[in-house]
C-alpha cells in the first residue's frame, strides 16, 4: 500500500525559504478509525523519527484491505525545533523568539467551552457516535476562528500558526500518538489519560504515567481534554460514557539519540496498539502473550524533581532506572568557590522512595538546575 | 544621607562564582512609607539603571529629616538577564534554561487565597491599617513556605529562588516601582492598576496603560493583585476601601539604549511621585504645575500587535509615536522567494485607529514575528 | 529586461527542508563585464536587501541593449544567517555550529599559490586579457578540487559547502559588490583595496577604508587578493599592470535596520558605478557632477576600537559621525558593584583623533565588550 | 600539606558582579619544577574538574617534603564557558560575543619572534638552563606588553584579558597539563608535541595524538611552540638540545559527563607523571610496571572527520572505540524530504582504516554537521 504524501507549507522565513510539513497518509479499503502519529515536536527528541520511518516501511508492505481506517504519519513535525542548534547541541525545545515550549502552545477547546453542561444535557439521550459528531462539529467551528485571526492584517505569532496547522491535521483523529523522548536521559514509558489504562497496556511498555495534573496546552492534552470534560459532564448528569478517543505521548529514551532499543519498543508498541484496536489486520505479526506482562502505573503528581541547591559538578549520581529509598544518597556536587577555600563535596539524599526515570544530560549545574527525576 | 548598602547572594554558578543583588536602603528619621524601586529585570531594558544611579546621587544630597519612611533601590536586579549576550545583543529577556520570561515568574498570593471572602468578612469592621497588617501577615506566612521548599533536598528551579529573593525585599512595600523599557523600540509611558489613575498622573508621563488584563505573574501584578482582590471582596461586602498600596511599571524608551530623554523623564517622574506622596520633603525641587498636564489613558486590552504574515524585510514602517487611522498603510514587507519569481512588496494596513507605541528593533522578519504595536 | 532567475539548493536541514539561494541574472545584448552583487551575508545586515530589490526593479525598466555584460544579484545570500534569532534579535553574524564569522570562511587562492612567481614569469610578455584568462583558469581548476572534497563520503562542514556555492557564482566576476552594514550602528562607507581609489569615488559615499590589513578569508578579500598578488608579482618583475577586477564591501548604516538614507546611498552608488564603468548605458540618469565631491580615505590599520575596561552601563557616548580629539571624553560607564559600595561613573577618553564611525548597539557592557570605533 | 589559595578577579559583568579564578598552589619544601594544571576551558568538558578535585584531596595528604617544586591547580578555569547554557545543554565551547573558540585565543610568542635565529646564535654556547632563563625573560618581556594594552583607555576584547590572566599563571611552568574531554563523545587519550613521546607514556593512556599540525593559538600550543621553535633553530645551528618543558592536553571522555573511568584514568595519569618526573616522592603509590604497557601513537594529520552529506537522523553508527576498515559502513542517515517523496536511508562508508575516537553527541544532523571522527 502506497501512501498519499501531502506537503504543507508551514512558515516563510525572512530569507524567502519555506519550511514545510509532510504527511504520509495511508488509507485502508475499509473506513474506520483515524490514527495520527507525529514525532520530534521537541528538537532534541528524535527517536520517534526512526519509529515513523520503520512504520512507513512496514505499512508499505501491508495490503490496503488490511488497513481499516487511515493512518497519518508526520515525522520531523517541527522544523524550527529540529533544525536549531547551539554549538553542537539540539537546543530546539523552545521557540527561541517567543520563549515558549513547543509542546505548551496548543489550542484547548475545553478552555472556551463555557456552556458544556448545556451541551451535555442536549446530547444526553443521543447515540454516542452522534454525540461524537455533534461535539466535533462544535470544536471544528471554534477552531476555524483561529484561521480568521491568522488571515487578519495583524496576523498571529508563529506558534499560533504552527499549532493551527498541526491541530488541523489531528483534530478529528480517533487515536493520537505523539512520539517524544527525554530532552535529558530517560527511560521508555508513556503518558496516558484518565480511564485509558487498559489501552495503555497495548503499547507493551514497562510503565506509564497518568496525567492527573496538566502542564497546560500540551499536544496530547489539547486533543483529549475536551472529550474527557464532556465524559465527566455526562457522567455527572448520570450517563456513563467513554468515547473511543485516545491520546498518547510515548517517551523513547534519551535526547539527541536514537537508541535501537527505544526505537524497537516504540515500533512494537505502536504496531501492537494498532492491531489490538483493529486498525491493522492479517499483518502476520504474532501478538505476544500479554497476560503476564506487568505494566507499572504512576501519577504525574508523584514526580519529584531534584534541582541543584548549589553550583558545581555532579558525580556519583544514581543510575537511570534505579529504585531509591528515602534517605539514599542520590548524587553529589563538587562545589568550587571563589572565596579562598578548598572545594567541597555535598551529598544529596532522596526525599521519597521511587524510580529514577529521568536524569540531566549535563553534569555541570548552576544552582537551581535540574539533576534527577524520581517517580 | 548615606544609604545602608546590603549585598545579597543570589546564585552560585557552576564555576563557584556567586551572583548577587545589592540594595541601597535610604532610611528617613521619621517612619513612613516603604518605597521599593528596581531596574533591569529584563536584560535589554537598561535605562532604569541610569535612573536609579541618578536617584542615588540625589538622595545622597537629601537630609535624613526630609525622608519620611524609607526608599530601597535595586539596580541591575537580575544579573542572569543583564549579563547574557547573543553575539552583541542583550538577549536577556528570558531565563534560557527554563524558557521563562523573567517577568512572568512571580508568586501571586491571590492564586492561593481560597478563603478570601471569609477573611474579608472577618476584617470587615476593622480599621484599614489593621486590615493591612493582618493581610500582610497572612501573605508573609504563605510566602515563608517558599523558603521551606528552597531549603529542601529537592530544592527548586532557579527562577523560584530568584523570585523569592526579589519578593522578600518588596513584599511589605507601600509603593513599588519597576523600571523597564521596551525590549524593542518604545515610547515613555507606564502601566498602572485599577483605581490608581490619580497617582499615575504624578509621574508626569504622556500616557498610561491600565492593566485591565493580566499577563500573569509579572512583578507588579504579583505585588498588587492580592490587595486589589481584597479591595474588591470588601467592596462586594459593602465596604469601599482602597489601600495606599501602589505598583508601577515605567517603560522608558528603547531596548539596549539609555536615551537621555527617557532617563530624565524617569528621574523626574519618580521624584515628583515621592514628593507628592510625602515621602520626600523640602527637596528644593519646584513641583511643576500639573493641573494643565494631560495624561492619556488606555486599557491593555486595547493593544493590537501586528505580526508579519510573510517572511522578509520591513520597510516604510510608520514611525514610533505616530497616530494611525484604520486602513492606513503601516508597513511593507519586501518578500523574497526561492521559487523562481521576482521579489514583491506587500502592504500591511491598520485594523484600528491608534498610537504606535512599540516597534520591532529588527526589520527582518520570519513569518509570525512582531512588527508593530498600536494602542 | 527580464532576468533569468536561478534557484540553487544550498542546504538540506535535519527536517528535510531545503534552504536555497536565488540568483537574478540580467544579461545584456552585448557581452561585457560580469557584475556580482550580494546582500545579507551577516544576518543583521539587511539594508542591502532593499538595495537589491530596488536594483531589480530598476533593471526591469532597462532595455537589454543598454546593458553591456551581465549583472547577477543575490539578495538574502545566507539563509542560515538571515533567519537566525536570539529572542527578537538578528543574531546571525556567526555560524552557530562552527562558531565562524560568515564572512571569514572563504577560499583564498593566494594562500595556495606557491608558484606565483613562476607563473608571473611565464605570463610576463602576454597580453593582459590573456593573462587574466590563464590565471582564472588556474584558479578555477584549484577551486574545482573543493567540489571533489564536498562529494566525498566524509564530505565537509557546512561553511565549506556554503562558500563553494557563493564563490562558484562570483569567481569569474569582474566587479564584485558585497552589501553589508554595521552589525552595530554605523555610517555609510565602503571598504576598498589597493590601487582602487579612483573607482571607489564612483560610489559617491563620504568615505572609504583601504584594506591595507586583512582580516582573512572575507568574501571581498578572497575574491581580489589573488589578483592583487599577481599584480604585485608582475610589478616586481618590472611590468606595471592592473586588472580591471574590483571588489567592494559597502557598509550601509545600522544593524537590523533599513534606513531609507542608507538604502538611497547604496542604490545611487551602485547605479553610478555601473554607469561609469560602462555596464549600463542610456539610463536616463543624470550623473551628478562629481568633481567637487570630496571622499575621505583612511586605512584599516588606523581604526581604533574601544572596549569597556569595566562592566556597566554606557552613557554620554559621543555621537556616531562626530569628530573627536585626543583626550576628549568619549563615553562614561555607570559601574555597579556587589561589594557594598556606591555605584560610580568612569570617564573614558580618546587616545587619538578621529571620526566615530561605529558604535555598539548595546549600551550595557560586560568588561571587554565593544563600545566605540574611531578612524 | 595545605595549599596557598589565590583568588584572581577575571571579569566584571554588566551587573557589577565579578567572575574570578581560584588557584590552589601547593609548594614543596625543596625547589624544583613548576607544574600547572587547569580544567574546563571548554564549558562542556567537565571531567577534569573531578580530576583536580581528587588531586587536591590527594595533595592535602602529601607531606611538603615530598613535593619537589610546586603544583598549581586551576579548576573551572573559564567561568564564562562553564556557566553558559542553551536550554539544558552546556554550550560554552565558544565565546558567544566574539565567536571564538575559548581554546584558540592564546598568545603565541613564536609568532612575534622574528629574530629567533639571531637569538639562537647568541645562546649557542650557553648552558641549557641559562638559555632557558634568557629565553623566558624575553618571552615575559613581550608578554608584559599585553598588559599595557589592557590598561589603555581603549582596552581589549575580553578574550585578550582572559588569555593574559591564564597565561600569566602558566608562562613560567615546566609542565603544563590542560584537562579537556570531547565536547561530543570521546575516548580517553592525550595530545602531545614533537619529541615528547617518552613522557607521553607516563600518563598510561591508551593512545596519543601528535600535534604535527597546529590548530593555532590553543593553550598547549601557545605554551610550548616557542620552545620547540628554539629547539629546532638550535638544532639547525648544530646543537641538539631539548628543554625539559612539556605541554599536554588530556582528553577524558564525553562532554557534559563525569565518567568515573575517565576521571580515574586522568588522576592516575597525572599522579604517575608527577612521580615519574620526580615532582612527587614517597607517595606510597606503587608505580605499575609500564614496560609492557602499549601506547598507540598517531598524527593529528591522520584524523578523518565525517560530516553529514544530507540532513536527517543518524542511525546504525559504528560504536566509539571500534576499528573500521576502508569501505565499512560507518553510519546511516534517515533522510526526510518536503518534496512529496518517501523518506530514504543513505549509507556512509569509511574512506580509510582507523579507530573511531570521537562521535557526535547529537544524532540529528543538518547537512554538513559532524558525525564521526576516525584516526
mmCIF file of C-alpha atoms in Angstrom, chain A residues 82-206:
data_model
loop_
_atom_site.group_PDB
_atom_site.id
_atom_site.type_symbol
_atom_site.label_atom_id
_atom_site.label_comp_id
_atom_site.label_asym_id
_atom_site.label_seq_id
_atom_site.Cartn_x
_atom_site.Cartn_y
_atom_site.Cartn_z
ATOM 1 C CA UNK A 82 14.521 20.041 14.670
ATOM 2 C CA UNK A 83 16.983 22.288 12.875
ATOM 3 C CA UNK A 84 18.016 24.555 15.722
ATOM 4 C CA UNK A 85 21.476 24.275 17.184
ATOM 5 C CA UNK A 86 23.511 25.790 19.983
ATOM 6 C CA UNK A 87 27.019 24.782 19.097
ATOM 7 C CA UNK A 88 26.599 21.019 18.507
ATOM 8 C CA UNK A 89 23.566 20.622 20.739
ATOM 9 C CA UNK A 90 19.954 20.179 19.661
ATOM 10 C CA UNK A 91 18.558 23.083 21.595
ATOM 11 C CA UNK A 92 15.118 23.114 19.963
ATOM 12 C CA UNK A 93 12.839 22.552 22.946
ATOM 13 C CA UNK A 94 11.578 26.109 22.938
ATOM 14 C CA UNK A 95 10.542 28.665 20.382
ATOM 15 C CA UNK A 96 13.531 30.969 20.817
ATOM 16 C CA UNK A 97 11.681 34.060 19.646
ATOM 17 C CA UNK A 98 8.651 33.640 21.890
ATOM 18 C CA UNK A 99 10.357 31.602 24.659
ATOM 19 C CA UNK A 100 7.583 29.048 24.540
ATOM 20 C CA UNK A 101 7.893 25.312 24.944
ATOM 21 C CA UNK A 102 6.868 23.885 21.560
ATOM 22 C CA UNK A 103 4.637 21.469 23.438
ATOM 23 C CA UNK A 104 2.784 24.048 25.543
ATOM 24 C CA UNK A 105 1.215 26.116 22.784
ATOM 25 C CA UNK A 106 -1.806 24.168 21.639
ATOM 26 C CA UNK A 107 -5.386 25.228 21.430
ATOM 27 C CA UNK A 108 -7.579 23.584 24.042
ATOM 28 C CA UNK A 109 -11.280 23.792 23.325
ATOM 29 C CA UNK A 110 -12.133 22.969 26.918
ATOM 30 C CA UNK A 111 -10.896 26.416 27.942
ATOM 31 C CA UNK A 112 -13.512 28.044 25.714
ATOM 32 C CA UNK A 113 -16.357 25.636 26.314
ATOM 33 C CA UNK A 114 -18.334 27.760 28.755
ATOM 34 C CA UNK A 115 -21.634 26.028 28.070
ATOM 35 C CA UNK A 116 -20.503 22.446 28.260
ATOM 36 C CA UNK A 117 -23.217 21.422 30.722
ATOM 37 C CA UNK A 118 -25.901 22.805 28.455
ATOM 38 C CA UNK A 119 -24.420 20.951 25.525
ATOM 39 C CA UNK A 120 -24.144 17.733 27.541
ATOM 40 C CA UNK A 121 -27.787 17.967 28.505
ATOM 41 C CA UNK A 122 -28.809 18.442 24.886
ATOM 42 C CA UNK A 123 -26.848 15.339 23.902
ATOM 43 C CA UNK A 124 -27.875 13.227 26.827
ATOM 44 C CA UNK A 125 -30.236 10.851 25.055
ATOM 45 C CA UNK A 126 -28.321 10.596 21.806
ATOM 46 C CA UNK A 127 -26.249 7.764 20.465
ATOM 47 C CA UNK A 128 -22.569 8.067 21.405
ATOM 48 C CA UNK A 129 -21.461 8.272 17.797
ATOM 49 C CA UNK A 130 -23.915 11.108 17.152
ATOM 50 C CA UNK A 131 -22.669 12.897 20.262
ATOM 51 C CA UNK A 132 -19.150 12.495 18.990
ATOM 52 C CA UNK A 133 -20.045 14.036 15.624
ATOM 53 C CA UNK A 134 -22.014 16.885 17.175
ATOM 54 C CA UNK A 135 -19.249 17.729 19.579
ATOM 55 C CA UNK A 136 -16.565 17.527 16.908
ATOM 56 C CA UNK A 137 -18.611 19.868 14.745
ATOM 57 C CA UNK A 138 -18.659 22.440 17.523
ATOM 58 C CA UNK A 139 -14.955 22.062 18.171
ATOM 59 C CA UNK A 140 -14.188 22.484 14.493
ATOM 60 C CA UNK A 141 -16.340 25.576 14.283
ATOM 61 C CA UNK A 142 -14.474 27.239 17.128
ATOM 62 C CA UNK A 143 -11.185 26.058 15.706
ATOM 63 C CA UNK A 144 -11.995 27.712 12.382
ATOM 64 C CA UNK A 145 -11.935 31.097 14.115
ATOM 65 C CA UNK A 146 -8.208 30.659 14.605
ATOM 66 C CA UNK A 147 -7.811 30.752 10.861
ATOM 67 C CA UNK A 148 -9.709 34.010 10.636
ATOM 68 C CA UNK A 149 -7.233 35.563 13.022
ATOM 69 C CA UNK A 150 -4.294 34.148 11.049
ATOM 70 C CA UNK A 151 -5.668 35.736 7.906
ATOM 71 C CA UNK A 152 -6.095 39.166 9.509
ATOM 72 C CA UNK A 153 -3.793 42.025 8.721
ATOM 73 C CA UNK A 154 -2.424 41.823 12.258
ATOM 74 C CA UNK A 155 -1.855 38.056 11.848
ATOM 75 C CA UNK A 156 -0.609 35.955 14.786
ATOM 76 C CA UNK A 157 2.697 34.929 16.364
ATOM 77 C CA UNK A 158 4.255 31.921 14.643
ATOM 78 C CA UNK A 159 3.439 29.449 17.411
ATOM 79 C CA UNK A 160 -0.239 30.148 16.759
ATOM 80 C CA UNK A 161 0.074 29.429 13.061
ATOM 81 C CA UNK A 162 2.104 26.320 13.770
ATOM 82 C CA UNK A 163 -0.426 24.931 16.229
ATOM 83 C CA UNK A 164 -3.229 25.641 13.799
ATOM 84 C CA UNK A 165 -1.615 23.504 11.120
ATOM 85 C CA UNK A 166 -0.687 20.589 13.378
ATOM 86 C CA UNK A 167 -4.087 20.567 15.031
ATOM 87 C CA UNK A 168 -5.968 20.867 11.770
ATOM 88 C CA UNK A 169 -4.360 17.565 10.783
ATOM 89 C CA UNK A 170 -5.213 15.789 14.013
ATOM 90 C CA UNK A 171 -8.377 17.373 15.391
ATOM 91 C CA UNK A 172 -10.668 14.659 14.030
ATOM 92 C CA UNK A 173 -8.406 11.725 14.826
ATOM 93 C CA UNK A 174 -9.572 8.837 16.991
ATOM 94 C CA UNK A 175 -6.141 7.832 18.187
ATOM 95 C CA UNK A 176 -3.342 10.331 18.544
ATOM 96 C CA UNK A 177 0.251 9.289 19.271
ATOM 97 C CA UNK A 178 2.945 11.862 19.926
ATOM 98 C CA UNK A 179 6.439 10.382 19.917
ATOM 99 C CA UNK A 180 8.799 12.104 22.345
ATOM 100 C CA UNK A 181 11.824 11.223 24.428
ATOM 101 C CA UNK A 182 13.511 12.900 27.313
ATOM 102 C CA UNK A 183 15.382 16.059 26.367
ATOM 103 C CA UNK A 184 17.735 14.699 29.010
ATOM 104 C CA UNK A 185 18.304 10.974 29.645
ATOM 105 C CA UNK A 186 15.136 8.974 30.137
ATOM 106 C CA UNK A 187 13.523 5.550 30.257
ATOM 107 C CA UNK A 188 10.932 4.245 27.811
ATOM 108 C CA UNK A 189 7.412 4.894 29.068
ATOM 109 C CA UNK A 190 4.204 6.657 28.143
ATOM 110 C CA UNK A 191 1.870 9.365 29.400
ATOM 111 C CA UNK A 192 -1.781 8.468 29.420
ATOM 112 C CA UNK A 193 -5.103 9.975 30.432
ATOM 113 C CA UNK A 194 -7.973 9.205 32.792
ATOM 114 C CA UNK A 195 -9.667 5.862 32.228
ATOM 115 C CA UNK A 196 -7.293 4.767 29.444
ATOM 116 C CA UNK A 197 -5.178 2.311 31.419
ATOM 117 C CA UNK A 198 -6.337 -0.775 29.599
ATOM 118 C CA UNK A 199 -5.396 0.678 26.246
ATOM 119 C CA UNK A 200 -2.096 1.873 27.696
ATOM 120 C CA UNK A 201 -1.081 -1.723 28.222
ATOM 121 C CA UNK A 202 -1.327 -2.362 24.487
ATOM 122 C CA UNK A 203 1.932 -0.476 23.978
ATOM 123 C CA UNK A 204 3.869 -3.094 25.978
ATOM 124 C CA UNK A 205 5.996 -0.528 27.747
ATOM 125 C CA UNK A 206 7.240 -1.016 31.267
#
